[in-house]
C-alpha cells in the first residue's frame, strides 16, 4: 500500500507572469509521471502584473496574497492545497518549487520514491539555468554546491515533506527570507527522518537581481558571479 495518496505542489510567485508558464509546464509534465493525484497551487504574492491570470490559464489553483513575503506566500499556497479534502496529512506530500524554476520530468516520482522509504522531508538540489551562465560561472557554482546525495543545502525551489511533518513543525514562517531553512530546522528538531538527493535537480533562474535582496539571486551575484580570489 502506498504511503502517499496525493501531492500538493506549492509555488509562490511575485510578478512572474513571464517565467511562470515554463514553470507550470514543467510541473504538469512531472505530474504525468506521478502515481497519485497532484494539485498545483500558485500563490500570487503582492503582484502588479498578470501572474494570477497566467497561473489560472496554466491550470493551477490560485490564491492571492498581499504579504510580500515568500514565507507567507508558500504557507498560503499549501493551506489551499491541504483544504481540498480531508486526506490524512500523513498521506499528503507537499512539493515546493518556485515560479522562476523548471522541475525535471521525474521530479515528483523521485520525491515519492523517498516518501515511500519513510522519509518525512527531502532536500533536493537545484542548478542555475546553464543558458544564463558563462561556463566558468557554472563550474564555480558546482564547486560551491557539490551535487552529492549527502548534501545539506536547502532550496525552497526543491523541497518536499509530508503534510504531517509540515504541520507539526508549524509550517512556513511569515518571513521574507530563509523560510525554507527555518522549516527544515524545525522538522529536524522534531526528530523526523530527513534525506537529501542530487537526483532530479531543479533548474532555476540565474538572474543576479531577484525580488528580494539576500535571496538566491544575491548569493549568485556575490559568490558565483565573482571570479575566485576576488
Short mmCIF file of C-alpha atoms in Angstrom, two decimals:
data_model
loop_
_atom_site.label_atom_id
_atom_site.label_comp_id
_atom_site.label_asym_id
_atom_site.label_seq_id
_atom_site.Cartn_x
_atom_site.Cartn_y
_atom_site.Cartn_z
CA UNK A 1 0.00 0.00 0.00
CA UNK A 2 1.32 3.42 -0.96
CA UNK A 3 2.25 5.77 1.86
CA UNK A 4 1.16 8.86 -0.09
CA UNK A 5 -2.33 9.36 -1.52
CA UNK A 6 -1.89 12.76 -3.14
CA UNK A 7 0.60 15.56 -3.76
CA UNK A 8 0.32 19.33 -3.34
CA UNK A 9 2.76 21.40 -5.39
CA UNK A 10 3.15 24.88 -3.89
CA UNK A 11 4.58 27.74 -5.97
CA UNK A 12 5.00 31.29 -4.63
CA UNK A 13 5.13 33.93 -7.36
CA UNK A 14 5.66 37.67 -7.37
CA UNK A 15 5.43 39.37 -10.76
CA UNK A 16 6.42 36.19 -12.58
CA UNK A 17 3.96 36.30 -15.47
CA UNK A 18 6.79 35.88 -17.99
CA UNK A 19 8.52 32.91 -16.37
CA UNK A 20 5.54 31.13 -14.80
CA UNK A 21 4.32 29.32 -17.95
CA UNK A 22 7.61 27.41 -18.18
CA UNK A 23 7.41 26.51 -14.50
CA UNK A 24 3.84 25.25 -14.80
CA UNK A 25 4.51 23.28 -17.97
CA UNK A 26 7.38 21.53 -16.20
CA UNK A 27 5.27 20.75 -13.13
CA UNK A 28 2.47 19.36 -15.28
CA UNK A 29 4.97 17.14 -17.10
CA UNK A 30 6.23 15.86 -13.74
CA UNK A 31 2.64 15.30 -12.62
CA UNK A 32 2.20 12.94 -15.57
CA UNK A 33 4.85 10.66 -14.07
CA UNK A 34 3.36 10.82 -10.58
CA UNK A 35 1.32 7.77 -9.49
CA UNK A 36 -1.09 9.79 -7.32
CA UNK A 37 -3.24 12.90 -7.94
CA UNK A 38 -1.41 16.21 -7.98
CA UNK A 39 -2.83 19.62 -7.05
CA UNK A 40 -0.81 22.66 -8.18
CA UNK A 41 -1.33 25.88 -6.24
CA UNK A 42 0.24 29.23 -7.10
CA UNK A 43 0.34 32.00 -4.50
CA UNK A 44 0.34 35.29 -6.41
CA UNK A 45 2.02 37.45 -3.80
CA UNK A 46 1.98 41.26 -3.99
CA UNK A 47 1.82 41.07 -7.77
CA UNK A 48 1.49 44.05 -10.08
CA UNK A 49 1.40 42.03 -13.30
CA UNK A 50 -0.75 39.19 -14.70
CA UNK A 51 0.75 36.41 -12.59
CA UNK A 52 -2.63 35.29 -11.23
CA UNK A 53 -4.24 35.20 -14.67
CA UNK A 54 -1.28 33.30 -16.13
CA UNK A 55 -1.43 30.77 -13.30
CA UNK A 56 -5.14 30.17 -13.85
CA UNK A 57 -4.64 29.79 -17.59
CA UNK A 58 -1.86 27.31 -16.83
CA UNK A 59 -4.18 25.02 -14.90
CA UNK A 60 -3.16 25.92 -11.35
CA UNK A 61 -5.31 26.86 -8.41
CA UNK A 62 -4.54 30.44 -7.39
CA UNK A 63 -4.51 32.19 -4.05
CA UNK A 64 -3.68 35.88 -3.88
CA UNK A 65 -1.57 37.35 -1.11
CA UNK A 66 -0.63 40.90 -0.20
CA UNK A 67 2.05 39.87 2.30
CA UNK A 68 5.04 40.49 0.07
CA UNK A 69 6.95 37.75 1.94
CA UNK A 70 7.82 34.39 0.48
CA UNK A 71 7.19 32.53 3.74
CA UNK A 72 3.61 33.77 3.88
CA UNK A 73 3.12 33.04 0.18
CA UNK A 74 4.33 29.45 0.45
CA UNK A 75 2.13 28.91 3.50
CA UNK A 76 -0.92 30.32 1.71
CA UNK A 77 -0.44 28.02 -1.28
CA UNK A 78 -0.03 24.98 0.95
CA UNK A 79 -3.10 25.83 3.02
CA UNK A 80 -5.25 25.90 -0.13
CA UNK A 81 -3.84 22.57 -1.25
CA UNK A 82 -4.43 20.88 2.10
CA UNK A 83 -8.00 22.13 2.41
CA UNK A 84 -9.21 20.46 -0.78
CA UNK A 85 -10.28 17.34 1.07
CA UNK A 86 -9.90 15.52 4.36
CA UNK A 87 -6.93 13.34 3.38
CA UNK A 88 -4.81 12.32 6.37
CA UNK A 89 -1.85 14.78 6.50
CA UNK A 90 0.45 11.81 6.87
CA UNK A 91 -0.61 10.71 3.40
CA UNK A 92 -0.08 14.04 1.62
CA UNK A 93 3.27 15.04 0.16
CA UNK A 94 3.99 18.77 -0.22
CA UNK A 95 6.43 19.51 -3.05
CA UNK A 96 7.75 23.06 -3.13
CA UNK A 97 9.25 24.87 -6.09
CA UNK A 98 9.49 28.42 -7.45
CA UNK A 99 7.87 30.35 -10.28
CA UNK A 100 11.22 31.08 -11.96
CA UNK A 101 12.24 27.41 -11.98
CA UNK A 102 11.68 24.31 -14.10
CA UNK A 103 11.43 20.91 -12.45
CA UNK A 104 12.56 17.79 -14.36
CA UNK A 105 10.01 15.26 -15.56
CA UNK A 106 10.94 12.75 -12.84
CA UNK A 107 10.82 15.32 -10.04
CA UNK A 108 7.69 14.10 -8.27
CA UNK A 109 8.49 10.45 -8.95
CA UNK A 110 11.83 10.88 -7.16
CA UNK A 111 10.18 12.72 -4.26
CA UNK A 112 7.63 9.95 -3.79
CA UNK A 113 10.32 7.30 -4.00
CA UNK A 114 11.88 8.83 -0.90
CA UNK A 115 8.49 9.25 0.75
CA UNK A 116 7.80 5.53 0.29
CA UNK A 117 11.04 4.81 2.14
CA UNK A 118 9.62 6.62 5.16
CA UNK A 119 11.39 9.94 4.62
CA UNK A 120 9.49 12.87 6.15
CA UNK A 121 11.43 15.67 4.44
CA UNK A 122 13.56 15.67 1.29
CA UNK A 123 16.18 18.31 0.48
CA UNK A 124 16.53 18.42 -3.28
CA UNK A 125 19.18 20.02 -5.47
CA UNK A 126 18.98 23.00 -7.80
CA UNK A 127 21.12 24.27 -10.64
CA UNK A 128 21.15 27.78 -12.09
CA UNK A 129 19.94 27.80 -15.67
CA UNK A 130 23.09 26.98 -17.71
CA UNK A 131 21.68 29.04 -20.57
CA UNK A 132 22.02 32.12 -18.35
CA UNK A 133 25.57 31.38 -17.15
CA UNK A 134 29.04 31.57 -18.59
CA UNK A 135 30.89 28.25 -18.47
CA UNK A 136 33.19 29.46 -15.67
CA UNK A 137 30.19 30.56 -13.62
CA UNK A 138 28.61 27.12 -13.89
CA UNK A 139 31.90 25.50 -12.84
CA UNK A 140 32.10 27.84 -9.86
CA UNK A 141 28.52 27.03 -8.86
CA UNK A 142 29.27 23.30 -8.95
CA UNK A 143 32.45 23.80 -6.90
CA UNK A 144 30.48 25.64 -4.22
CA UNK A 145 27.48 23.32 -4.41
CA UNK A 146 28.67 19.73 -4.95
CA UNK A 147 25.93 17.58 -6.44
CA UNK A 148 26.08 14.71 -3.95
CA UNK A 149 23.42 12.61 -2.30
CA UNK A 150 24.69 13.67 1.13
CA UNK A 151 24.38 17.42 0.57
CA UNK A 152 22.83 19.61 3.26
CA UNK A 153 21.76 22.51 1.05
CA UNK A 154 18.21 23.77 1.48
CA UNK A 155 16.40 25.18 -1.53
CA UNK A 156 12.76 26.22 -1.49
CA UNK A 157 12.72 25.51 -5.24
CA UNK A 158 13.20 21.80 -4.50
CA UNK A 159 11.95 20.83 -1.07
CA UNK A 160 9.40 18.16 -0.19
CA UNK A 161 7.84 16.86 3.01
CA UNK A 162 4.75 15.19 4.37
CA UNK A 163 1.91 17.46 5.40
CA UNK A 164 2.08 15.86 8.85
CA UNK A 165 5.72 16.91 9.27
CA UNK A 166 4.94 20.36 7.87
CA UNK A 167 2.05 20.98 10.27
CA UNK A 168 3.89 19.59 13.29
CA UNK A 169 6.78 21.97 12.57
CA UNK A 170 4.44 24.95 12.44
CA UNK A 171 4.60 25.41 8.67
CA UNK A 172 6.47 28.11 6.80
CA UNK A 173 7.01 31.19 8.92
CA UNK A 174 5.85 34.59 7.71
CA UNK A 175 9.34 35.81 6.90
CA UNK A 176 10.91 37.39 3.78
CA UNK A 177 13.98 35.12 3.72
CA UNK A 178 15.21 31.74 4.98
CA UNK A 179 11.70 30.36 5.40
CA UNK A 180 12.89 27.07 3.90
CA UNK A 181 15.92 26.81 6.18
CA UNK A 182 13.82 27.56 9.27
CA UNK A 183 11.28 24.91 8.31
CA UNK A 184 13.96 22.26 7.84
CA UNK A 185 15.44 23.14 11.24
CA UNK A 186 12.05 22.76 12.87
CA UNK A 187 11.48 19.38 11.23
CA UNK A 188 14.94 18.25 12.34
CA UNK A 189 14.23 19.40 15.89
CA UNK A 190 11.11 17.27 15.90
CA UNK A 191 13.19 14.18 15.17
CA UNK A 192 11.70 13.49 11.76
CA UNK A 193 13.53 11.47 9.11
CA UNK A 194 15.29 13.80 6.67
CA UNK A 195 17.10 12.85 3.47
CA UNK A 196 18.88 14.65 0.64
CA UNK A 197 19.30 13.86 -3.02
CA UNK A 198 21.06 15.26 -6.06
CA UNK A 199 18.69 13.38 -8.36
CA UNK A 200 16.08 15.36 -10.29
CA UNK A 201 17.73 18.76 -9.79
CA UNK A 202 15.52 21.76 -10.47
CA UNK A 203 16.73 24.34 -12.97
CA UNK A 204 16.25 27.81 -11.55
CA UNK A 205 16.78 31.34 -12.74
CA UNK A 206 20.34 32.64 -12.76
CA UNK A 207 19.30 36.28 -12.68
CA UNK A 208 21.65 38.31 -10.46
CA UNK A 209 18.92 40.63 -9.18
CA UNK A 210 15.93 38.95 -7.56
CA UNK A 211 12.72 40.00 -5.90
CA UNK A 212 14.43 40.49 -2.53
CA UNK A 213 17.97 41.33 -1.53
CA UNK A 214 19.61 38.50 0.36
CA UNK A 215 17.98 35.67 -1.54
CA UNK A 216 19.23 33.23 -4.17
CA UNK A 217 19.99 35.96 -6.71
CA UNK A 218 22.15 37.75 -4.15
CA UNK A 219 24.06 34.53 -3.49
CA UNK A 220 24.72 34.10 -7.19
CA UNK A 221 25.84 37.69 -7.61
CA UNK A 222 28.13 37.74 -4.59
CA UNK A 223 29.52 34.20 -4.58
CA UNK A 224 29.17 32.69 -8.05
CA UNK A 225 29.42 35.58 -10.49
CA UNK A 226 32.55 36.89 -8.79
CA UNK A 227 35.69 35.12 -10.03
CA UNK A 228 37.58 33.05 -7.46
CA UNK A 229 40.06 35.09 -5.46
CA UNK A 230 38.12 38.37 -5.76
#
